[in-house]
Amino acid sequence: MMDNLRASANHVVLKIILGLIIVSFILTGVGNYLIGGNTNYAAKVNGQEIDRARFEGEVARERTRLQNQLGEQFSVLAADENFMKSRRQQVLNQLIDQTLLDQYAKELGLGISDEQIKKAIFSTPMFQNNGKFDNERFTSLLAANQMTPDTYAQGLRNQLLNQQVVNAVLGTDFTLKGEADEIAALVSQQRVMRQATIDVKALAAKQQASEEEVNAYYTQHKNDYLTPEQYRVSYIKLDAAEMAQPATDADIQAYYDEHKDEFTTPARHRYSVIQTKTEEQAQQVLDALKKGGDFAALAKEKSTDIISARNGGDMGWLEESTTPDELKNAGLKDKGQLSGVITSSVGFLVARLDDTQPAQVKPLNDVRDAVTAKVKQDKALDAYFALQQKVSEAASNDNTSLQAAEQVAGVKAVQTGWFSRDQLPEELNFKPVSDAVFGGALLGSNGAPGNNSDIITVEGDRAFVLRITDHKAEAAKPLDEVRDQVTETVKLNKAQQQAKQDAQKLLSALQTGKGDEAMKAANLSFGEAKTVGRNAGDPVSQAAFNLPMPAKGKASYGVADDAQGNVVLLALDEVRSGTMPEEQKKAMTQGLAQNNASIAFDALMQNLRKEAKIKYGDMADPQQ
């Protein structure tokens, strides 16, 4: 079950849940350049302190989570001091915003009870097993994310309180029915239009393009007719997966003996605790237990830990990695043994060791397949790295070709065809390879072939050594090669200019009442009327909504370009008020309210910031 819990701790849903509760941080623990010095607080907000321990604790917890999530990529972020400094400042700003929201919620008389916290935790699906709250699952998942039940409960309280503030703001915004009807009518409006199209391509076929015009256009637009920079590459590929090695019984036994910890189920301990606010209360509990008091009953009655108290103090099974330091250091070794009064970060504890399960090593026969696969993989990797070193040395010693590297690798180099920057061959389509090919270091003077590359490793235990064998720089194609294309473009441009001029003349005639005669002379006529909505995606329909309202019995006219590049004359005959279904209108009204509320909430936060008295701790930079 613990394996399942560890897997669940990395589940995306849990990460989202925890992400909603803790402040979102991307930071480093490098130094105290943001919060340092002698003050014990990161900031004071209207006299309320955000202590440094809380700030640094959240930073450390989130740092660990991000390292697990991003892996090696996190080290790149951590190396950028300015980036990390700015992100740590964002953490402080978010903590300040949280404090301001808490204070504002109290002004409004809002609050979250312990009962609401319990209900929220017990109803969270991630903490349930077969539809019921599972305390062992709860504590294990929190421990895997470096959170205690108390810190989780406090974060949840903040989240629920924030939601109350948000709901309060949302509840202040509304849209009057008349306003909603007016907006709905405008959104759903329809327009009846006709159109007459001037075919630009047909006009282009009648155009002439002189040699002078073609030459001038080509000279001005050479960059439109470029041959991209091109390369040809020779490469040798090494792949650990292709270097299978046998695994003898001796190899298997040796690996098993040296790595028994990999096949060991860790020891587990089960504790029960009673948490109190004061040391005196904890001592009273301990005295009662020593006199024979029932631990479960006392936990339910006295414990301030709302989660474990529900289960009679039971914390569930805990591995070494998930056991709080306070319990590890309590000196509990015997089943049923009671601790003394334990001072902790959440108060005072009395603990009892309920049970112990020792570590268990799985027999070799049970894990032989896994061990065999691991031995083969390790031997293949050893062979891969050894060959990689030899090939690297050979390619470096003979930098004029890959012949020496070929002999060491025992394979012939592969020669690619010509390719450009955006057409890297699939077998080489890895960023490290791309960076090496296009980075310039492998080219000689004037683009001639240069040196062999170093060994380039990529994911999947694969590596390449390569050299650029041929190179062509980016260059404009000769006019003779693109003459037909340039000529057609010149004709099309001339046709578009003519079409726009003709359309403007026809538009003037239509607007002055002489349109019939002008349209007949141009061999054009308007097509059938069609009704379009505001959401129509084509440019002609959109242009229709930019035309002025037509007078009764008269059309209004305009000019537009269609999606094919033709010029279109428009006749707007009628504007109709549309209707919107009630459900759609309701959704629209809610959307407007939420948008307005979002604006109001942002304004609220700005005003709270403006009115607040905020004092930063030593070395904090509020301008970062």
JSON list of N, CA and C in Angstrom, two decimals, residues 136-201:
[
{"chain": "A", "resi": 136, "resn": "GLU", "atom": "N", "xyz": [-4.19, 7.09, 7.47]},
{"chain": "A", "resi": 136, "resn": "GLU", "atom": "CA", "xyz": [-2.84, 6.69, 7.07]},
{"chain": "A", "resi": 136, "resn": "GLU", "atom": "C", "xyz": [-2.48, 7.29, 5.72]},
{"chain": "A", "resi": 137, "resn": "ARG", "atom": "N", "xyz": [-3.43, 7.27, 4.83]},
{"chain": "A", "resi": 137, "resn": "ARG", "atom": "CA", "xyz": [-3.20, 7.85, 3.51]},
{"chain": "A", "resi": 137, "resn": "ARG", "atom": "C", "xyz": [-2.97, 9.37, 3.63]},
{"chain": "A", "resi": 138, "resn": "PHE", "atom": "N", "xyz": [-3.77, 10.00, 4.47]},
{"chain": "A", "resi": 138, "resn": "PHE", "atom": "CA", "xyz": [-3.67, 11.44, 4.67]},
{"chain": "A", "resi": 138, "resn": "PHE", "atom": "C", "xyz": [-2.29, 11.84, 5.17]},
{"chain": "A", "resi": 139, "resn": "THR", "atom": "N", "xyz": [-1.84, 11.19, 6.26]},
{"chain": "A", "resi": 139, "resn": "THR", "atom": "CA", "xyz": [-0.56, 11.57, 6.85]},
{"chain": "A", "resi": 139, "resn": "THR", "atom": "C", "xyz": [0.59, 11.25, 5.93]},
{"chain": "A", "resi": 140, "resn": "SER", "atom": "N", "xyz": [0.51, 10.14, 5.19]},
{"chain": "A", "resi": 140, "resn": "SER", "atom": "CA", "xyz": [1.60, 9.76, 4.29]},
{"chain": "A", "resi": 140, "resn": "SER", "atom": "C", "xyz": [1.72, 10.73, 3.12]},
{"chain": "A", "resi": 141, "resn": "LEU", "atom": "N", "xyz": [0.58, 11.14, 2.57]},
{"chain": "A", "resi": 141, "resn": "LEU", "atom": "CA", "xyz": [0.61, 12.08, 1.45]},
{"chain": "A", "resi": 141, "resn": "LEU", "atom": "C", "xyz": [1.15, 13.44, 1.88]},
{"chain": "A", "resi": 142, "resn": "LEU", "atom": "N", "xyz": [0.75, 13.88, 3.07]},
{"chain": "A", "resi": 142, "resn": "LEU", "atom": "CA", "xyz": [1.26, 15.16, 3.55]},
{"chain": "A", "resi": 142, "resn": "LEU", "atom": "C", "xyz": [2.76, 15.07, 3.82]},
{"chain": "A", "resi": 143, "resn": "ALA", "atom": "N", "xyz": [3.19, 13.97, 4.43]},
{"chain": "A", "resi": 143, "resn": "ALA", "atom": "CA", "xyz": [4.61, 13.82, 4.72]},
{"chain": "A", "resi": 143, "resn": "ALA", "atom": "C", "xyz": [5.44, 13.80, 3.44]},
{"chain": "A", "resi": 144, "resn": "ALA", "atom": "N", "xyz": [4.92, 13.16, 2.39]},
{"chain": "A", "resi": 144, "resn": "ALA", "atom": "CA", "xyz": [5.63, 13.11, 1.12]},
{"chain": "A", "resi": 144, "resn": "ALA", "atom": "C", "xyz": [5.78, 14.50, 0.51]},
{"chain": "A", "resi": 145, "resn": "ASN", "atom": "N", "xyz": [4.90, 15.42, 0.91]},
{"chain": "A", "resi": 145, "resn": "ASN", "atom": "CA", "xyz": [4.98, 16.80, 0.41]},
{"chain": "A", "resi": 145, "resn": "ASN", "atom": "C", "xyz": [5.50, 17.75, 1.49]},
{"chain": "A", "resi": 146, "resn": "GLN", "atom": "N", "xyz": [6.14, 17.18, 2.52]},
{"chain": "A", "resi": 146, "resn": "GLN", "atom": "CA", "xyz": [6.78, 17.96, 3.59]},
{"chain": "A", "resi": 146, "resn": "GLN", "atom": "C", "xyz": [5.79, 18.91, 4.27]},
{"chain": "A", "resi": 147, "resn": "MET", "atom": "N", "xyz": [4.60, 18.39, 4.57]},
{"chain": "A", "resi": 147, "resn": "MET", "atom": "CA", "xyz": [3.61, 19.18, 5.27]},
{"chain": "A", "resi": 147, "resn": "MET", "atom": "C", "xyz": [3.11, 18.39, 6.48]},
{"chain": "A", "resi": 148, "resn": "THR", "atom": "N", "xyz": [2.83, 19.12, 7.57]},
{"chain": "A", "resi": 148, "resn": "THR", "atom": "CA", "xyz": [2.19, 18.51, 8.74]},
{"chain": "A", "resi": 148, "resn": "THR", "atom": "C", "xyz": [0.68, 18.72, 8.62]},
{"chain": "A", "resi": 149, "resn": "PRO", "atom": "N", "xyz": [-0.10, 17.94, 9.36]},
{"chain": "A", "resi": 149, "resn": "PRO", "atom": "CA", "xyz": [-1.55, 18.17, 9.34]},
{"chain": "A", "resi": 149, "resn": "PRO", "atom": "C", "xyz": [-1.93, 19.61, 9.71]},
{"chain": "A", "resi": 150, "resn": "ASP", "atom": "N", "xyz": [-1.18, 20.20, 10.66]},
{"chain": "A", "resi": 150, "resn": "ASP", "atom": "CA", "xyz": [-1.50, 21.57, 11.06]},
{"chain": "A", "resi": 150, "resn": "ASP", "atom": "C", "xyz": [-1.21, 22.58, 9.96]},
{"chain": "A", "resi": 151, "resn": "THR", "atom": "N", "xyz": [-0.06, 22.44, 9.27]},
{"chain": "A", "resi": 151, "resn": "THR", "atom": "CA", "xyz": [0.24, 23.39, 8.20]},
{"chain": "A", "resi": 151, "resn": "THR", "atom": "C", "xyz": [-0.74, 23.21, 7.04]},
{"chain": "A", "resi": 152, "resn": "TYR", "atom": "N", "xyz": [-1.14, 21.97, 6.79]},
{"chain": "A", "resi": 152, "resn": "TYR", "atom": "CA", "xyz": [-2.14, 21.74, 5.74]},
{"chain": "A", "resi": 152, "resn": "TYR", "atom": "C", "xyz": [-3.47, 22.38, 6.12]},
{"chain": "A", "resi": 153, "resn": "ALA", "atom": "N", "xyz": [-3.88, 22.16, 7.37]},
{"chain": "A", "resi": 153, "resn": "ALA", "atom": "CA", "xyz": [-5.16, 22.71, 7.82]},
{"chain": "A", "resi": 153, "resn": "ALA", "atom": "C", "xyz": [-5.16, 24.22, 7.76]},
{"chain": "A", "resi": 154, "resn": "GLN", "atom": "N", "xyz": [-4.03, 24.85, 8.13]},
{"chain": "A", "resi": 154, "resn": "GLN", "atom": "CA", "xyz": [-3.95, 26.31, 8.07]},
{"chain": "A", "resi": 154, "resn": "GLN", "atom": "C", "xyz": [-4.02, 26.80, 6.64]},
{"chain": "A", "resi": 155, "resn": "GLY", "atom": "N", "xyz": [-3.30, 26.10, 5.74]},
{"chain": "A", "resi": 155, "resn": "GLY", "atom": "CA", "xyz": [-3.36, 26.48, 4.33]},
{"chain": "A", "resi": 155, "resn": "GLY", "atom": "C", "xyz": [-4.76, 26.33, 3.76]},
{"chain": "A", "resi": 156, "resn": "LEU", "atom": "N", "xyz": [-5.44, 25.25, 4.17]},
{"chain": "A", "resi": 156, "resn": "LEU", "atom": "CA", "xyz": [-6.82, 25.04, 3.72]},
{"chain": "A", "resi": 156, "resn": "LEU", "atom": "C", "xyz": [-7.74, 26.12, 4.26]},
{"chain": "A", "resi": 157, "resn": "ARG", "atom": "N", "xyz": [-7.50, 26.52, 5.51]},
{"chain": "A", "resi": 157, "resn": "ARG", "atom": "CA", "xyz": [-8.31, 27.60, 6.10]},
{"chain": "A", "resi": 157, "resn": "ARG", "atom": "C", "xyz": [-8.14, 28.89, 5.28]},
{"chain": "A", "resi": 158, "resn": "ASN", "atom": "N", "xyz": [-6.89, 29.19, 4.90]},
{"chain": "A", "resi": 158, "resn": "ASN", "atom": "CA", "xyz": [-6.63, 30.38, 4.09]},
{"chain": "A", "resi": 158, "resn": "ASN", "atom": "C", "xyz": [-7.35, 30.30, 2.74]},
{"chain": "A", "resi": 159, "resn": "GLN", "atom": "N", "xyz": [-7.30, 29.13, 2.14]},
{"chain": "A", "resi": 159, "resn": "GLN", "atom": "CA", "xyz": [-7.94, 28.95, 0.84]},
{"chain": "A", "resi": 159, "resn": "GLN", "atom": "C", "xyz": [-9.45, 29.17, 0.93]},
{"chain": "A", "resi": 160, "resn": "LEU", "atom": "N", "xyz": [-10.08, 28.56, 1.92]},
{"chain": "A", "resi": 160, "resn": "LEU", "atom": "CA", "xyz": [-11.53, 28.70, 2.07]},
{"chain": "A", "resi": 160, "resn": "LEU", "atom": "C", "xyz": [-11.92, 30.14, 2.43]},
{"chain": "A", "resi": 161, "resn": "LEU", "atom": "N", "xyz": [-11.07, 30.79, 3.25]},
{"chain": "A", "resi": 161, "resn": "LEU", "atom": "CA", "xyz": [-11.35, 32.17, 3.61]},
{"chain": "A", "resi": 161, "resn": "LEU", "atom": "C", "xyz": [-11.24, 33.08, 2.38]},
{"chain": "A", "resi": 162, "resn": "ASN", "atom": "N", "xyz": [-10.21, 32.83, 1.57]},
{"chain": "A", "resi": 162, "resn": "ASN", "atom": "CA", "xyz": [-10.05, 33.60, 0.33]},
{"chain": "A", "resi": 162, "resn": "ASN", "atom": "C", "xyz": [-11.26, 33.44, -0.57]},
{"chain": "A", "resi": 163, "resn": "GLN", "atom": "N", "xyz": [-11.78, 32.19, -0.63]},
{"chain": "A", "resi": 163, "resn": "GLN", "atom": "CA", "xyz": [-12.94, 31.95, -1.48]},
{"chain": "A", "resi": 163, "resn": "GLN", "atom": "C", "xyz": [-14.15, 32.72, -0.99]},
{"chain": "A", "resi": 164, "resn": "GLN", "atom": "N", "xyz": [-14.27, 32.84, 0.34]},
{"chain": "A", "resi": 164, "resn": "GLN", "atom": "CA", "xyz": [-15.37, 33.64, 0.89]},
{"chain": "A", "resi": 164, "resn": "GLN", "atom": "C", "xyz": [-15.26, 35.10, 0.46]},
{"chain": "A", "resi": 165, "resn": "VAL", "atom": "N", "xyz": [-14.02, 35.63, 0.49]},
{"chain": "A", "resi": 165, "resn": "VAL", "atom": "CA", "xyz": [-13.81, 37.01, 0.06]},
{"chain": "A", "resi": 165, "resn": "VAL", "atom": "C", "xyz": [-14.17, 37.16, -1.41]},
{"chain": "A", "resi": 166, "resn": "VAL", "atom": "N", "xyz": [-13.72, 36.19, -2.23]},
{"chain": "A", "resi": 166, "resn": "VAL", "atom": "CA", "xyz": [-14.03, 36.22, -3.67]},
{"chain": "A", "resi": 166, "resn": "VAL", "atom": "C", "xyz": [-15.53, 36.20, -3.88]},
{"chain": "A", "resi": 167, "resn": "ASN", "atom": "N", "xyz": [-16.22, 35.32, -3.16]},
{"chain": "A", "resi": 167, "resn": "ASN", "atom": "CA", "xyz": [-17.68, 35.24, -3.31]},
{"chain": "A", "resi": 167, "resn": "ASN", "atom": "C", "xyz": [-18.35, 36.54, -2.88]},
{"chain": "A", "resi": 168, "resn": "ALA", "atom": "N", "xyz": [-17.78, 37.18, -1.87]},
{"chain": "A", "resi": 168, "resn": "ALA", "atom": "CA", "xyz": [-18.35, 38.46, -1.43]},
{"chain": "A", "resi": 168, "resn": "ALA", "atom": "C", "xyz": [-18.22, 39.51, -2.52]},
{"chain": "A", "resi": 169, "resn": "VAL", "atom": "N", "xyz": [-17.07, 39.51, -3.20]},
{"chain": "A", "resi": 169, "resn": "VAL", "atom": "CA", "xyz": [-16.87, 40.46, -4.29]},
{"chain": "A", "resi": 169, "resn": "VAL", "atom": "C", "xyz": [-17.78, 40.12, -5.46]},
{"chain": "A", "resi": 170, "resn": "LEU", "atom": "N", "xyz": [-17.86, 38.81, -5.79]},
{"chain": "A", "resi": 170, "resn": "LEU", "atom": "CA", "xyz": [-18.73, 38.41, -6.89]},
{"chain": "A", "resi": 170, "resn": "LEU", "atom": "C", "xyz": [-20.17, 38.81, -6.64]},
{"chain": "A", "resi": 171, "resn": "GLY", "atom": "N", "xyz": [-20.57, 38.71, -5.37]},
{"chain": "A", "resi": 171, "resn": "GLY", "atom": "CA", "xyz": [-21.95, 39.01, -5.04]},
{"chain": "A", "resi": 171, "resn": "GLY", "atom": "C", "xyz": [-22.30, 40.48, -5.14]},
{"chain": "A", "resi": 172, "resn": "THR", "atom": "N", "xyz": [-21.28, 41.34, -5.28]},
{"chain": "A", "resi": 172, "resn": "THR", "atom": "CA", "xyz": [-21.56, 42.77, -5.36]},
{"chain": "A", "resi": 172, "resn": "THR", "atom": "C", "xyz": [-21.83, 43.24, -6.77]},
{"chain": "A", "resi": 173, "resn": "ASP", "atom": "N", "xyz": [-21.61, 42.37, -7.76]},
{"chain": "A", "resi": 173, "resn": "ASP", "atom": "CA", "xyz": [-21.76, 42.81, -9.14]},
{"chain": "A", "resi": 173, "resn": "ASP", "atom": "C", "xyz": [-23.00, 42.17, -9.76]},
{"chain": "A", "resi": 174, "resn": "PHE", "atom": "N", "xyz": [-23.74, 42.93, -10.51]},
{"chain": "A", "resi": 174, "resn": "PHE", "atom": "CA", "xyz": [-24.91, 42.39, -11.18]},
{"chain": "A", "resi": 174, "resn": "PHE", "atom": "C", "xyz": [-25.18, 43.20, -12.44]},
{"chain": "A", "resi": 175, "resn": "THR", "atom": "N", "xyz": [-25.95, 42.63, -13.33]},
{"chain": "A", "resi": 175, "resn": "THR", "atom": "CA", "xyz": [-26.31, 43.31, -14.56]},
{"chain": "A", "resi": 175, "resn": "THR", "atom": "C", "xyz": [-27.83, 43.45, -14.60]},
{"chain": "A", "resi": 176, "resn": "LEU", "atom": "N", "xyz": [-28.34, 44.67, -14.81]},
{"chain": "A", "resi": 176, "resn": "LEU", "atom": "CA", "xyz": [-29.78, 44.89, -14.88]},
{"chain": "A", "resi": 176, "resn": "LEU", "atom": "C", "xyz": [-30.36, 44.15, -16.07]},
{"chain": "A", "resi": 177, "resn": "LYS", "atom": "N", "xyz": [-31.63, 43.73, -15.94]},
{"chain": "A", "resi": 177, "resn": "LYS", "atom": "CA", "xyz": [-32.26, 42.97, -17.01]},
{"chain": "A", "resi": 177, "resn": "LYS", "atom": "C", "xyz": [-32.30, 43.78, -18.30]},
{"chain": "A", "resi": 178, "resn": "GLY", "atom": "N", "xyz": [-32.59, 45.08, -18.21]},
{"chain": "A", "resi": 178, "resn": "GLY", "atom": "CA", "xyz": [-32.61, 45.90, -19.42]},
{"chain": "A", "resi": 178, "resn": "GLY", "atom": "C", "xyz": [-31.26, 45.94, -20.09]},
{"chain": "A", "resi": 179, "resn": "GLU", "atom": "N", "xyz": [-30.20, 46.04, -19.28]},
{"chain": "A", "resi": 179, "resn": "GLU", "atom": "CA", "xyz": [-28.85, 46.05, -19.83]},
{"chain": "A", "resi": 179, "resn": "GLU", "atom": "C", "xyz": [-28.54, 44.72, -20.51]},
{"chain": "A", "resi": 180, "resn": "ALA", "atom": "N", "xyz": [-28.91, 43.61, -19.85]},
{"chain": "A", "resi": 180, "resn": "ALA", "atom": "CA", "xyz": [-28.66, 42.29, -20.42]},
{"chain": "A", "resi": 180, "resn": "ALA", "atom": "C", "xyz": [-29.40, 42.12, -21.74]},
{"chain": "A", "resi": 181, "resn": "ASP", "atom": "N", "xyz": [-30.65, 42.57, -21.79]},
{"chain": "A", "resi": 181, "resn": "ASP", "atom": "CA", "xyz": [-31.43, 42.45, -23.03]},
{"chain": "A", "resi": 181, "resn": "ASP", "atom": "C", "xyz": [-30.80, 43.26, -24.16]},
{"chain": "A", "resi": 182, "resn": "GLU", "atom": "N", "xyz": [-30.33, 44.46, -23.80]},
{"chain": "A", "resi": 182, "resn": "GLU", "atom": "CA", "xyz": [-29.73, 45.34, -24.81]},
{"chain": "A", "resi": 182, "resn": "GLU", "atom": "C", "xyz": [-28.45, 44.72, -25.37]},
{"chain": "A", "resi": 183, "resn": "ILE", "atom": "N", "xyz": [-27.62, 44.20, -24.46]},
{"chain": "A", "resi": 183, "resn": "ILE", "atom": "CA", "xyz": [-26.36, 43.58, -24.90]},
{"chain": "A", "resi": 183, "resn": "ILE", "atom": "C", "xyz": [-26.65, 42.33, -25.72]},
{"chain": "A", "resi": 184, "resn": "ALA", "atom": "N", "xyz": [-27.63, 41.53, -25.28]},
{"chain": "A", "resi": 184, "resn": "ALA", "atom": "CA", "xyz": [-27.98, 40.31, -26.00]},
{"chain": "A", "resi": 184, "resn": "ALA", "atom": "C", "xyz": [-28.46, 40.63, -27.41]},
{"chain": "A", "resi": 185, "resn": "ALA", "atom": "N", "xyz": [-29.29, 41.69, -27.53]},
{"chain": "A", "resi": 185, "resn": "ALA", "atom": "CA", "xyz": [-29.78, 42.08, -28.85]},
{"chain": "A", "resi": 185, "resn": "ALA", "atom": "C", "xyz": [-28.64, 42.52, -29.76]},
{"chain": "A", "resi": 186, "resn": "LEU", "atom": "N", "xyz": [-27.69, 43.25, -29.18]},
{"chain": "A", "resi": 186, "resn": "LEU", "atom": "CA", "xyz": [-26.56, 43.72, -29.98]},
{"chain": "A", "resi": 186, "resn": "LEU", "atom": "C", "xyz": [-25.67, 42.55, -30.42]},
{"chain": "A", "resi": 187, "resn": "VAL", "atom": "N", "xyz": [-25.41, 41.63, -29.50]},
{"chain": "A", "resi": 187, "resn": "VAL", "atom": "CA", "xyz": [-24.56, 40.48, -29.81]},
{"chain": "A", "resi": 187, "resn": "VAL", "atom": "C", "xyz": [-25.20, 39.59, -30.87]},
{"chain": "A", "resi": 188, "resn": "SER", "atom": "N", "xyz": [-26.51, 39.41, -30.78]},
{"chain": "A", "resi": 188, "resn": "SER", "atom": "CA", "xyz": [-27.19, 38.50, -31.69]},
{"chain": "A", "resi": 188, "resn": "SER", "atom": "C", "xyz": [-27.75, 39.20, -32.93]},
{"chain": "A", "resi": 189, "resn": "GLN", "atom": "N", "xyz": [-27.40, 40.47, -33.14]},
{"chain": "A", "resi": 189, "resn": "GLN", "atom": "CA", "xyz": [-27.89, 41.22, -34.30]},
{"chain": "A", "resi": 189, "resn": "GLN", "atom": "C", "xyz": [-27.53, 40.53, -35.61]},
{"chain": "A", "resi": 190, "resn": "GLN", "atom": "N", "xyz": [-28.39, 40.63, -36.61]},
{"chain": "A", "resi": 190, "resn": "GLN", "atom": "CA", "xyz": [-28.16, 40.05, -37.93]},
{"chain": "A", "resi": 190, "resn": "GLN", "atom": "C", "xyz": [-28.25, 41.15, -38.99]},
{"chain": "A", "resi": 191, "resn": "ARG", "atom": "N", "xyz": [-27.52, 40.97, -40.08]},
{"chain": "A", "resi": 191, "resn": "ARG", "atom": "CA", "xyz": [-27.55, 41.94, -41.16]},
{"chain": "A", "resi": 191, "resn": "ARG", "atom": "C", "xyz": [-27.79, 41.24, -42.49]},
{"chain": "A", "resi": 192, "resn": "VAL", "atom": "N", "xyz": [-28.65, 41.85, -43.29]},
{"chain": "A", "resi": 192, "resn": "VAL", "atom": "CA", "xyz": [-28.99, 41.31, -44.61]},
{"chain": "A", "resi": 192, "resn": "VAL", "atom": "C", "xyz": [-28.18, 42.08, -45.64]},
{"chain": "A", "resi": 193, "resn": "MET", "atom": "N", "xyz": [-27.39, 41.38, -46.42]},
{"chain": "A", "resi": 193, "resn": "MET", "atom": "CA", "xyz": [-26.49, 42.06, -47.35]},
{"chain": "A", "resi": 193, "resn": "MET", "atom": "C", "xyz": [-26.43, 41.31, -48.68]},
{"chain": "A", "resi": 194, "resn": "ARG", "atom": "N", "xyz": [-25.95, 42.05, -49.69]},
{"chain": "A", "resi": 194, "resn": "ARG", "atom": "CA", "xyz": [-25.64, 41.48, -51.02]},
{"chain": "A", "resi": 194, "resn": "ARG", "atom": "C", "xyz": [-24.20, 41.86, -51.35]},
{"chain": "A", "resi": 195, "resn": "GLN", "atom": "N", "xyz": [-23.60, 41.12, -52.25]},
{"chain": "A", "resi": 195, "resn": "GLN", "atom": "CA", "xyz": [-22.23, 41.45, -52.60]},
{"chain": "A", "resi": 195, "resn": "GLN", "atom": "C", "xyz": [-21.97, 41.21, -54.09]},
{"chain": "A", "resi": 196, "resn": "ALA", "atom": "N", "xyz": [-21.06, 42.01, -54.61]},
{"chain": "A", "resi": 196, "resn": "ALA", "atom": "CA", "xyz": [-20.60, 41.87, -56.00]},
{"chain": "A", "resi": 196, "resn": "ALA", "atom": "C", "xyz": [-19.08, 41.79, -55.96]},
{"chain": "A", "resi": 197, "resn": "THR", "atom": "N", "xyz": [-18.50, 40.74, -56.55]},
{"chain": "A", "resi": 197, "resn": "THR", "atom": "CA", "xyz": [-17.07, 40.47, -56.42]},
{"chain": "A", "resi": 197, "resn": "THR", "atom": "C", "xyz": [-16.31, 40.84, -57.69]},
{"chain": "A", "resi": 198, "resn": "ILE", "atom": "N", "xyz": [-15.25, 41.61, -57.52]},
{"chain": "A", "resi": 198, "resn": "ILE", "atom": "CA", "xyz": [-14.32, 41.89, -58.62]},
{"chain": "A", "resi": 198, "resn": "ILE", "atom": "C", "xyz": [-13.20, 40.85, -58.54]},
{"chain": "A", "resi": 199, "resn": "ASP", "atom": "N", "xyz": [-13.14, 39.96, -59.52]},
{"chain": "A", "resi": 199, "resn": "ASP", "atom": "CA", "xyz": [-12.20, 38.84, -59.53]},
{"chain": "A", "resi": 199, "resn": "ASP", "atom": "C", "xyz": [-10.79, 39.36, -59.85]},
{"chain": "A", "resi": 200, "resn": "VAL", "atom": "N", "xyz": [-9.94, 39.41, -58.84]},
{"chain": "A", "resi": 200, "resn": "VAL", "atom": "CA", "xyz": [-8.59, 39.95, -59.01]},
{"chain": "A", "resi": 200, "resn": "VAL", "atom": "C", "xyz": [-7.75, 39.04, -59.91]},
{"chain": "A", "resi": 201, "resn": "LYS", "atom": "N", "xyz": [-7.88, 37.73, -59.78]},
{"chain": "A", "resi": 201, "resn": "LYS", "atom": "CA", "xyz": [-7.09, 36.81, -60.59]},
{"chain": "A", "resi": 201, "resn": "LYS", "atom": "C", "xyz": [-7.44, 36.95, -62.08]}
]
